[in-house]
Amino acid sequence: MAFVKDMLRMWAHSWKRFISIAMITLLGVAVLTGIYAGCRDAFRSTDRFFDAQGLHDVQVLSTAGLSNGDIAALRKVNGVAKVQAERSQEVTFDLDGRKSATMQEIGTNGIDQPYLQEGRMPKKAGEIAVTRKFIRDSGKRIGSRLTVTPESASSDTSDTNGADGTNETSGTDEAPSFPTKLTIVGVVLDPQNLSNPDGYSAMTSFRSTATTDYTFFAPSDGVTGTLYTSATLLVKGAAAESTFDESYENTVKQVTDRIDGTVKTDRQKARRQELLDAGNKKIADARAEADKKFADAQSQIDANRQQFNQQVDQIVSMQAGAAAAGAAANGANAGAAAAAGATTPQLDETTRETMRETIIAASPELTQAKQQLDQAQSQLNEQKASTEQTLKTKENELKTSIPQVRWYVQDRQSLGGFSALKSDLDSIQSLGNAFPIVFLLVAVMMSLTAMARMVEEDRSLIGTYVGLGYGRLAVASRYLLFALLACLIGGGLGLIAGFLGIPAFLLVVLQGMYVMPGLRLEYDWLYGSLGIALFVVGVLAATIYACVQEMRQTPAALMRPKAPRAGSRILLERIRPVWNRMGFLGKVTARNIFRFKSRLIMTVGGVAGCTALIVCGLAINDTVADLGIKQYRDIYQYDLMVVSDDSDASAMRTKVASDGRVTSSLDVRIESGDLTVAGSGDGDSGKAGSSGSESIQLVAVPEKHLSDLGEMVTLQPVSSGILGTSGVGKTGSLKLDDDGVIVAQSAASALGVKAGSKVRLTNGDGVQATAKVSAVNRNLIGSDVYVSETYYAKLFDSKDAKNTKNSKSSEDSEALTWNAMLAKLSGSDTSQTDYAESLEEDSSVMKAVSCAHMADSFKFDLMGAVVALIVALAGGLALVVLFTLANTNVSERVREMATLKVLGFFDREVHHYVNREMMILTVMGVILGLPLGRLVGGMLTMALNMPSLYFEVEVKPLSYVIAAVATMAFALLVQLFVNPVLDRIDPISSLKSVE
C-alpha cells in the first residue's frame, strides 16, 4: 500500500508531464481520427443514399439506341440483378435566353430514383419534378407551368439516320417523345449529381459534366417510343459493398467484363443487322409501293389510249362507209346501192393505219390528245427508270450509310458528380493519413524526453525500491502506468474531438459543396481503438526505453547521484576569433546548448516538426488562393469566353462583333467530353473509367488559326519531376499541330498522362476515339484538351463515320460549327464582368464567362477549412512541445538554477539565462522547419489529385514570416508559464546532497 501511495504522490507531483503527454496524445489522436472520420461519415452517408435511390452500378449506351433485344440480352448476363431501360429526350425552352434540359423518364424498376426534397413525385402525363438548381435559376416554384420544344435531332439516335434523312431504326422502334406542356409538382435531387447549386460547385467554372443545363424528371405516363437511350444495371452483391471501396469496383468490373466480352460484340452486330434489315425492308416497301403506283398509272394510260384508239377507229369506219356509199350511187340500180350502203367495207391494216394517221393529223384535238398520251407514257417510263436507279443506289449505299454500332459500358466513375465527390474526399483523407505521422513522431520524442527525466529524477528512489526487493517490472510499472493513463485520458478526449468535433466541422464545409441526405456522425470502434493503441505503444515504448536505461544499473549505483558529464570542448571553442569575443554568459549558453545533444535534438526536432506543419498548412492556403489568379489572368490570356448552341453560333458571333468591345478573338468549338486512360487492349473499348477518367472541355481550333491559340492561352509544356513536382517549359515553346492533342496539366496529373501517352477521348456526341497526347500544357483549373480541326476530323469523322464519308460532300465531312469564341476585351475588369452578364441575357448565347470575374470569385472552401484545421492543430502541438521541453529543461537544471541564485543572480537574470537557451533552440528549430515545411508542401500534388484542379504549390514570404512568428510567440508564451517555476526554486533545499 505504501508503494501505491508513493506512486500516486509521485504522479500528482508530475502533473505537468501528465498534461503534456495527454495533450500530445489528444492532438495526435484527434488528427488521426478526425479527418478520417469526417471523410468516412461522408462516404457512408453517400453510400446509403446511393443504395436507397438505386444508383446504377453499370450504364450501357449505344450510338444506335437500345432495343428490347438489347435489354433482354443484358438481363441474361451473369451477375446482373436488375436492368432498367431508360428513355430521355433533349428539349429547349426560354429562360433569359435559350436553355436546354434533358427530359428523363423515372424508371419503374427502382434504379436511379430521384430523391424528393419538396412537393410530390410526378404521376400523370405533363407533370415533372425539377432540381433545386432550376428553381434557383428560373425563380419558378411548385405549380408553375413550362413549355418546352424537343430538339430536332437527339444525340443519342443521330447515328441511326439513313442517307435519305429518315430514321433507319426498325419497323417498330421509335425515338422517345415526351409531353411539351409541363407542370412542376416537385423538387428532387438527382442521385447522379450531388453538387450543391448554392455552394462552391455552382460558381467555379463553366465546364459541366452534363451536356444540358438541367434535368427534368417525368413519369412513364405520356412518354412514347420503344427505342431506349440507355440501360442501367444493378450488380448482385454490389450494394453490400461500399461504393468507394476497391471491393465494390472489383465486383462491378466482373460484370462489365462479361458485357464487354460477349454481349457487347454480339448485340452490336445484331443491332446493326436490325438497322440493315429495317433499311432493306423500307427499300422493298418503297419498291412495292412504287411498282403499284406505276402499274396504276400504266393502267390509266392504257385505258386512255384504248379510248383514244376507239374514237379514231370509229371515225375511220365512218369515212370508209361514206366512201363505199358514194361509189354505189354511180351504179346500175338503187337496189344495189342500198345493198352496198348497208355493208361496211373491209379495210386492210395498212390502209386503216394510214387513215388513222391522216385523221389524227387532220384534227388538232386528236393530235394534242395523242401527244399527251405519248408524253405521259414517256414520263412514266422515265420515272420507272429513275425510281429503280434510286432504289438500287440506296441498296448499294445502305451498308455504308449505317455506321457500325458501338456500345459504351460505363460504371459510376463516369458520373462527374460521383467522381468529383470521391476525389475530394480521397484527397482530404490522404492529408489525414499523412499529418498524424508527424504528430506520432513528436509524441514519441516528447514522451521519451519527459519520461526519461521523470525516471532520472527518481533515480535514488528506484535504487531503494530495487534494494528492498521490489522487482524491476514493479518499479517500472510506476512510470508505465503513468504514461498509459495519460495516453488513455488524452486519447479518449482525442476520440471525442476526432469523431465529433473535427467531422462536424468538415461536414459543414462539405455540405456547402454537396447535398448529402441522411448525413450523421458515426463512431468506428476499431479505428478509434487502434488510434489510441498506436500512441499508447509509441509512448510506452519510449517509457520502457527510459526505464531500461536507468534500471540496468545496480541498486547501489542508482542510489548514488548520477555523476556529472565530463567536460568537453564544443566546436565553437575552436573558432578562436568568435569564441574570444563572446561574453561569459554567451559561452555558458553555447556550452549548454551543444554539450547536451539529446536536449538539442529533441528541442530542434520538435520545433522544426511543428513549424513544418504550420508552413505546410499555409502553403496549401497560398496555393489555393493563387489558383484563380494564375489560371484566369496568367494562363488564360483572353478576357471572355462565349458559348452558344450550334444553331445560334452565327448569331452569337454577330452579336459580339456588333457590340464593339472585342479587340481580338478566336473562334473555336467547345464540347463537354471525357478523357480516359486508354488500356493496352483494343482501342475501341468503350468501357469508361477502367483506368481512370476525367471530365474535360474539348476545344477544337480552326486549322487556319492554330498559331492564334498561343495568343489566347499561355502554352507552356510541363514535365513530371521528383516528389510530385513538375518542370515548366518556356512560354511559347508549345505549338498545337495535327499529330496529337494538348492535355491540361490538371487532367494529366490526376490520370498519370504524359507526352506520348495514348488516351481515349469522348466528344460532345458521345463518340469515342483513341488519341495521342503530343504535350501536357500548364493548367491549374479545369481540364482543357486542345485539338486541331484536322485531327478532330481524323479522330471522330474518319474513325466513327468513315463509312458515311463517301455519301457526304467534302465540305460536309470536314466542317465544324464554331460554337464558341475566345475574345480579348477593352475596358476595366468591372466593365468586362458586366458585359459578360449582359451577353447571357441574349437568346443566342448559352454561356458567357468573364475571366476577371472568375479570378476574383474563385474559392475552395473545403481546402480552406482543412488548412485552418491543420494550422490550428499544428499551433497547439507547437505550444505543447515547447511547454514540455521548457519544463523538462528546468527540472533537469534545478541545482544549477539554485547555484545561480546563491551566486547573487536576480530572478530576471535567471529568467534570461534559461529562456535565452530555449529561444536559441527555438530559432534553430524554426530555421530547420521552414525549408522542411516547403519540402512537405511540395509533395502535396502527389496526395491531392482532384478533378480539374492541379495544386502548383507556392509559399509566399509572408507565410514563412507567419510560421516563424507564431512559433516564436508560442515560445514566449511558454516563458510566462516557466518563469514562475524558476522563481519558486529554493536554493537551500535544491542544493542539499542526496546522500
CSV table of N, CA and C in Angstrom, one decimal, residues 587-671:
chain,number,residue,atom,x,y,z
A,587,LYS,N,29.2,32.2,-23.6
A,587,LYS,CA,29.9,30.9,-23.6
A,587,LYS,C,29.2,29.8,-22.8
A,588,VAL,N,28.6,30.2,-21.7
A,588,VAL,CA,27.9,29.2,-20.9
A,588,VAL,C,26.7,28.7,-21.7
A,589,THR,N,26.0,29.6,-22.3
A,589,THR,CA,24.8,29.2,-23.1
A,589,THR,C,25.2,28.3,-24.3
A,590,ALA,N,26.3,28.7,-25.0
A,590,ALA,CA,26.7,27.8,-26.1
A,590,ALA,C,27.1,26.4,-25.6
A,591,ARG,N,27.8,26.3,-24.5
A,591,ARG,CA,28.2,25.0,-24.0
A,591,ARG,C,26.9,24.2,-23.6
A,592,ASN,N,26.0,24.9,-22.9
A,592,ASN,CA,24.8,24.2,-22.5
A,592,ASN,C,24.0,23.6,-23.7
A,593,ILE,N,24.0,24.4,-24.8
A,593,ILE,CA,23.2,24.0,-26.0
A,593,ILE,C,23.8,22.8,-26.7
A,594,PHE,N,25.2,22.9,-26.9
A,594,PHE,CA,25.8,21.9,-27.8
A,594,PHE,C,26.4,20.7,-27.0
A,595,ARG,N,26.5,20.8,-25.7
A,595,ARG,CA,27.0,19.7,-25.0
A,595,ARG,C,26.0,18.6,-24.7
A,596,PHE,N,24.8,19.1,-24.5
A,596,PHE,CA,23.6,18.2,-24.2
A,596,PHE,C,22.9,17.9,-25.6
A,597,LYS,N,23.5,16.9,-26.3
A,597,LYS,CA,23.0,16.6,-27.6
A,597,LYS,C,21.5,16.1,-27.6
A,598,SER,N,21.1,15.3,-26.7
A,598,SER,CA,19.7,14.9,-26.7
A,598,SER,C,18.7,16.0,-26.5
A,599,ARG,N,19.1,16.9,-25.6
A,599,ARG,CA,18.2,18.1,-25.5
A,599,ARG,C,18.1,18.9,-26.8
A,600,LEU,N,19.3,19.1,-27.4
A,600,LEU,CA,19.4,19.8,-28.7
A,600,LEU,C,18.5,19.1,-29.7
A,601,ILE,N,18.7,17.8,-29.9
A,601,ILE,CA,18.0,17.1,-30.9
A,601,ILE,C,16.5,17.2,-30.7
A,602,MET,N,16.0,16.9,-29.4
A,602,MET,CA,14.6,16.9,-29.1
A,602,MET,C,14.0,18.3,-29.3
A,603,THR,N,14.6,19.3,-28.9
A,603,THR,CA,14.1,20.6,-29.0
A,603,THR,C,14.0,21.1,-30.4
A,604,VAL,N,15.1,21.0,-31.1
A,604,VAL,CA,15.2,21.4,-32.5
A,604,VAL,C,14.3,20.6,-33.4
A,605,GLY,N,14.3,19.3,-33.2
A,605,GLY,CA,13.4,18.4,-33.9
A,605,GLY,C,11.9,18.7,-33.7
A,606,GLY,N,11.6,18.8,-32.4
A,606,GLY,CA,10.2,19.1,-32.1
A,606,GLY,C,9.7,20.4,-32.7
A,607,VAL,N,10.5,21.4,-32.5
A,607,VAL,CA,10.1,22.8,-33.0
A,607,VAL,C,10.0,22.7,-34.5
A,608,ALA,N,11.0,22.1,-35.2
A,608,ALA,CA,11.1,22.0,-36.6
A,608,ALA,C,9.9,21.3,-37.2
A,609,GLY,N,9.4,20.2,-36.5
A,609,GLY,CA,8.3,19.5,-37.0
A,609,GLY,C,7.0,20.3,-36.9
A,610,CYS,N,6.8,21.0,-35.8
A,610,CYS,CA,5.7,21.9,-35.7
A,610,CYS,C,5.7,23.0,-36.6
A,611,THR,N,6.8,23.6,-36.8
A,611,THR,CA,7.0,24.7,-37.8
A,611,THR,C,6.7,24.2,-39.2
A,612,ALA,N,7.2,23.1,-39.5
A,612,ALA,CA,6.9,22.5,-40.8
A,612,ALA,C,5.4,22.3,-41.1
A,613,LEU,N,4.7,21.8,-40.1
A,613,LEU,CA,3.3,21.6,-40.2
A,613,LEU,C,2.6,22.9,-40.5
A,614,ILE,N,3.0,24.0,-39.7
A,614,ILE,CA,2.4,25.3,-40.0
A,614,ILE,C,2.6,25.8,-41.4
A,615,VAL,N,3.9,25.7,-41.8
A,615,VAL,CA,4.3,26.1,-43.2
A,615,VAL,C,3.5,25.3,-44.2
A,616,CYS,N,3.4,24.0,-44.0
A,616,CYS,CA,2.6,23.2,-44.9
A,616,CYS,C,1.2,23.6,-45.0
A,617,GLY,N,0.6,23.9,-43.9
A,617,GLY,CA,-0.8,24.3,-43.9
A,617,GLY,C,-1.0,25.7,-44.6
A,618,LEU,N,-0.1,26.6,-44.3
A,618,LEU,CA,-0.1,27.9,-45.0
A,618,LEU,C,0.2,27.7,-46.5
A,619,ALA,N,1.1,26.7,-46.9
A,619,ALA,CA,1.4,26.5,-48.3
A,619,ALA,C,0.1,26.1,-49.0
A,620,ILE,N,-0.7,25.3,-48.4
A,620,ILE,CA,-2.0,24.9,-49.1
A,620,ILE,C,-2.8,26.1,-49.3
A,621,ASN,N,-2.9,26.9,-48.2
A,621,ASN,CA,-3.7,28.1,-48.3
A,621,ASN,C,-3.2,29.1,-49.4
A,622,ASP,N,-1.9,29.3,-49.5
A,622,ASP,CA,-1.3,30.2,-50.5
A,622,ASP,C,-1.6,29.6,-51.9
A,623,THR,N,-1.4,28.3,-52.0
A,623,THR,CA,-1.6,27.6,-53.3
A,623,THR,C,-3.0,27.8,-53.8
A,624,VAL,N,-4.0,27.5,-52.9
A,624,VAL,CA,-5.4,27.6,-53.3
A,624,VAL,C,-5.8,29.1,-53.6
A,625,ALA,N,-5.2,30.0,-52.8
A,625,ALA,CA,-5.6,31.4,-53.0
A,625,ALA,C,-5.1,31.9,-54.4
A,626,ASP,N,-4.0,31.4,-54.9
A,626,ASP,CA,-3.4,31.9,-56.1
A,626,ASP,C,-3.9,31.1,-57.4
A,627,LEU,N,-4.7,30.0,-57.1
A,627,LEU,CA,-5.1,29.2,-58.3
A,627,LEU,C,-5.9,30.1,-59.3
A,628,GLY,N,-6.9,30.8,-58.8
A,628,GLY,CA,-7.8,31.6,-59.7
A,628,GLY,C,-7.0,32.7,-60.4
A,629,ILE,N,-6.1,33.4,-59.7
A,629,ILE,CA,-5.3,34.4,-60.4
A,629,ILE,C,-4.4,33.8,-61.4
A,630,LYS,N,-3.7,32.8,-61.1
A,630,LYS,CA,-2.8,32.2,-62.1
A,630,LYS,C,-3.5,31.6,-63.3
A,631,GLN,N,-4.6,31.0,-63.1
A,631,GLN,CA,-5.4,30.4,-64.2
A,631,GLN,C,-6.0,31.5,-65.1
A,632,TYR,N,-6.8,32.4,-64.5
A,632,TYR,CA,-7.6,33.3,-65.2
A,632,TYR,C,-6.9,34.6,-65.6
A,633,ARG,N,-5.7,34.8,-65.1
A,633,ARG,CA,-5.0,36.0,-65.5
A,633,ARG,C,-3.7,35.7,-66.2
A,634,ASP,N,-3.1,34.6,-65.8
A,634,ASP,CA,-1.8,34.3,-66.4
A,634,ASP,C,-1.9,33.3,-67.6
A,635,ILE,N,-2.6,32.2,-67.3
A,635,ILE,CA,-2.7,31.1,-68.3
A,635,ILE,C,-3.7,31.5,-69.4
A,636,TYR,N,-4.9,31.9,-68.9
A,636,TYR,CA,-5.9,32.3,-69.9
A,636,TYR,C,-5.6,33.8,-70.2
A,637,GLN,N,-5.2,34.1,-71.4
A,637,GLN,CA,-4.9,35.5,-71.8
A,637,GLN,C,-6.2,36.2,-72.3
A,638,TYR,N,-7.2,35.4,-72.7
A,638,TYR,CA,-8.4,36.0,-73.2
A,638,TYR,C,-9.2,36.5,-72.0
A,639,ASP,N,-10.1,37.5,-72.2
A,639,ASP,CA,-10.9,38.1,-71.2
A,639,ASP,C,-12.3,37.5,-71.1
A,640,LEU,N,-12.8,36.9,-72.2
A,640,LEU,CA,-14.2,36.5,-72.3
A,640,LEU,C,-14.3,35.2,-73.1
A,641,MET,N,-15.1,34.3,-72.7
A,641,MET,CA,-15.4,33.1,-73.4
A,641,MET,C,-16.9,33.0,-73.6
A,642,VAL,N,-17.4,33.0,-74.8
A,642,VAL,CA,-18.8,32.9,-75.1
A,642,VAL,C,-19.1,31.6,-75.8
A,643,VAL,N,-20.1,30.9,-75.3
A,643,VAL,CA,-20.5,29.7,-75.9
A,643,VAL,C,-22.0,29.7,-76.3
A,644,SER,N,-22.3,29.2,-77.4
A,644,SER,CA,-23.7,29.2,-77.9
A,644,SER,C,-24.1,27.8,-78.4
A,645,ASP,N,-25.3,27.6,-78.7
A,645,ASP,CA,-25.8,26.4,-79.3
A,645,ASP,C,-25.3,26.4,-80.8
A,646,ASP,N,-25.2,25.2,-81.4
A,646,ASP,CA,-24.7,25.2,-82.7
A,646,ASP,C,-25.6,26.0,-83.7
A,647,SER,N,-26.9,25.9,-83.5
A,647,SER,CA,-27.8,26.7,-84.4
A,647,SER,C,-27.7,28.2,-84.2
A,648,ASP,N,-27.2,28.6,-83.1
A,648,ASP,CA,-27.1,30.1,-82.8
A,648,ASP,C,-25.7,30.6,-82.9
A,649,ALA,N,-24.7,29.8,-83.4
A,649,ALA,CA,-23.3,30.2,-83.4
A,649,ALA,C,-23.1,31.5,-84.2
A,650,SER,N,-23.7,31.5,-85.4
A,650,SER,CA,-23.5,32.7,-86.3
A,650,SER,C,-24.1,33.9,-85.6
A,651,ALA,N,-25.3,33.8,-85.1
A,651,ALA,CA,-26.0,34.9,-84.4
A,651,ALA,C,-25.1,35.4,-83.2
A,652,MET,N,-24.5,34.5,-82.5
A,652,MET,CA,-23.7,34.9,-81.3
A,652,MET,C,-22.5,35.7,-81.8
A,653,ARG,N,-21.8,35.2,-82.8
A,653,ARG,CA,-20.6,36.0,-83.3
A,653,ARG,C,-21.0,37.4,-83.8
A,654,THR,N,-22.2,37.4,-84.5
A,654,THR,CA,-22.6,38.7,-85.0
A,654,THR,C,-22.9,39.6,-83.8
A,655,LYS,N,-23.6,39.1,-82.8
A,655,LYS,CA,-23.9,39.9,-81.6
A,655,LYS,C,-22.7,40.5,-81.0
A,656,VAL,N,-21.7,39.6,-80.7
A,656,VAL,CA,-20.4,40.0,-80.0
A,656,VAL,C,-19.7,41.1,-80.9
A,657,ALA,N,-19.6,40.8,-82.2
A,657,ALA,CA,-18.9,41.7,-83.1
A,657,ALA,C,-19.6,43.1,-83.2
A,658,SER,N,-20.9,43.1,-83.1
A,658,SER,CA,-21.6,44.4,-83.2
A,658,SER,C,-21.5,45.2,-82.0
A,659,ASP,N,-21.1,44.7,-80.9
A,659,ASP,CA,-21.0,45.4,-79.6
A,659,ASP,C,-19.8,46.3,-79.6
A,660,GLY,N,-18.8,45.9,-80.4
A,660,GLY,CA,-17.6,46.8,-80.5
A,660,GLY,C,-16.7,46.7,-79.3
A,661,ARG,N,-16.8,45.7,-78.4
A,661,ARG,CA,-15.9,45.6,-77.2
A,661,ARG,C,-14.7,44.7,-77.5
A,662,VAL,N,-14.7,43.9,-78.5
A,662,VAL,CA,-13.7,43.0,-78.8
A,662,VAL,C,-12.5,43.6,-79.5
A,663,THR,N,-11.3,43.4,-79.0
A,663,THR,CA,-10.1,43.8,-79.7
A,663,THR,C,-9.4,42.8,-80.5
A,664,SER,N,-9.6,41.5,-80.1
A,664,SER,CA,-9.1,40.4,-80.9
A,664,SER,C,-9.9,39.1,-80.4
A,665,SER,N,-10.1,38.2,-81.3
A,665,SER,CA,-10.9,37.0,-81.0
A,665,SER,C,-10.4,35.8,-81.7
A,666,LEU,N,-10.9,34.6,-81.3
A,666,LEU,CA,-10.6,33.3,-81.9
A,666,LEU,C,-11.8,32.5,-81.8
A,667,ASP,N,-12.3,32.0,-82.9
A,667,ASP,CA,-13.5,31.1,-83.0
A,667,ASP,C,-13.0,29.7,-82.7
A,668,VAL,N,-13.7,29.0,-81.8
A,668,VAL,CA,-13.3,27.6,-81.5
A,668,VAL,C,-14.6,26.8,-81.4
A,669,ARG,N,-14.4,25.5,-81.2
A,669,ARG,CA,-15.6,24.7,-80.9
A,669,ARG,C,-15.3,24.1,-79.5
A,670,ILE,N,-16.3,24.2,-78.6
A,670,ILE,CA,-16.1,23.7,-77.3
A,670,ILE,C,-17.2,22.7,-77.0
A,671,GLU,N,-16.8,21.5,-76.5
A,671,GLU,CA,-17.7,20.4,-76.2
A,671,GLU,C,-17.3,19.8,-74.8
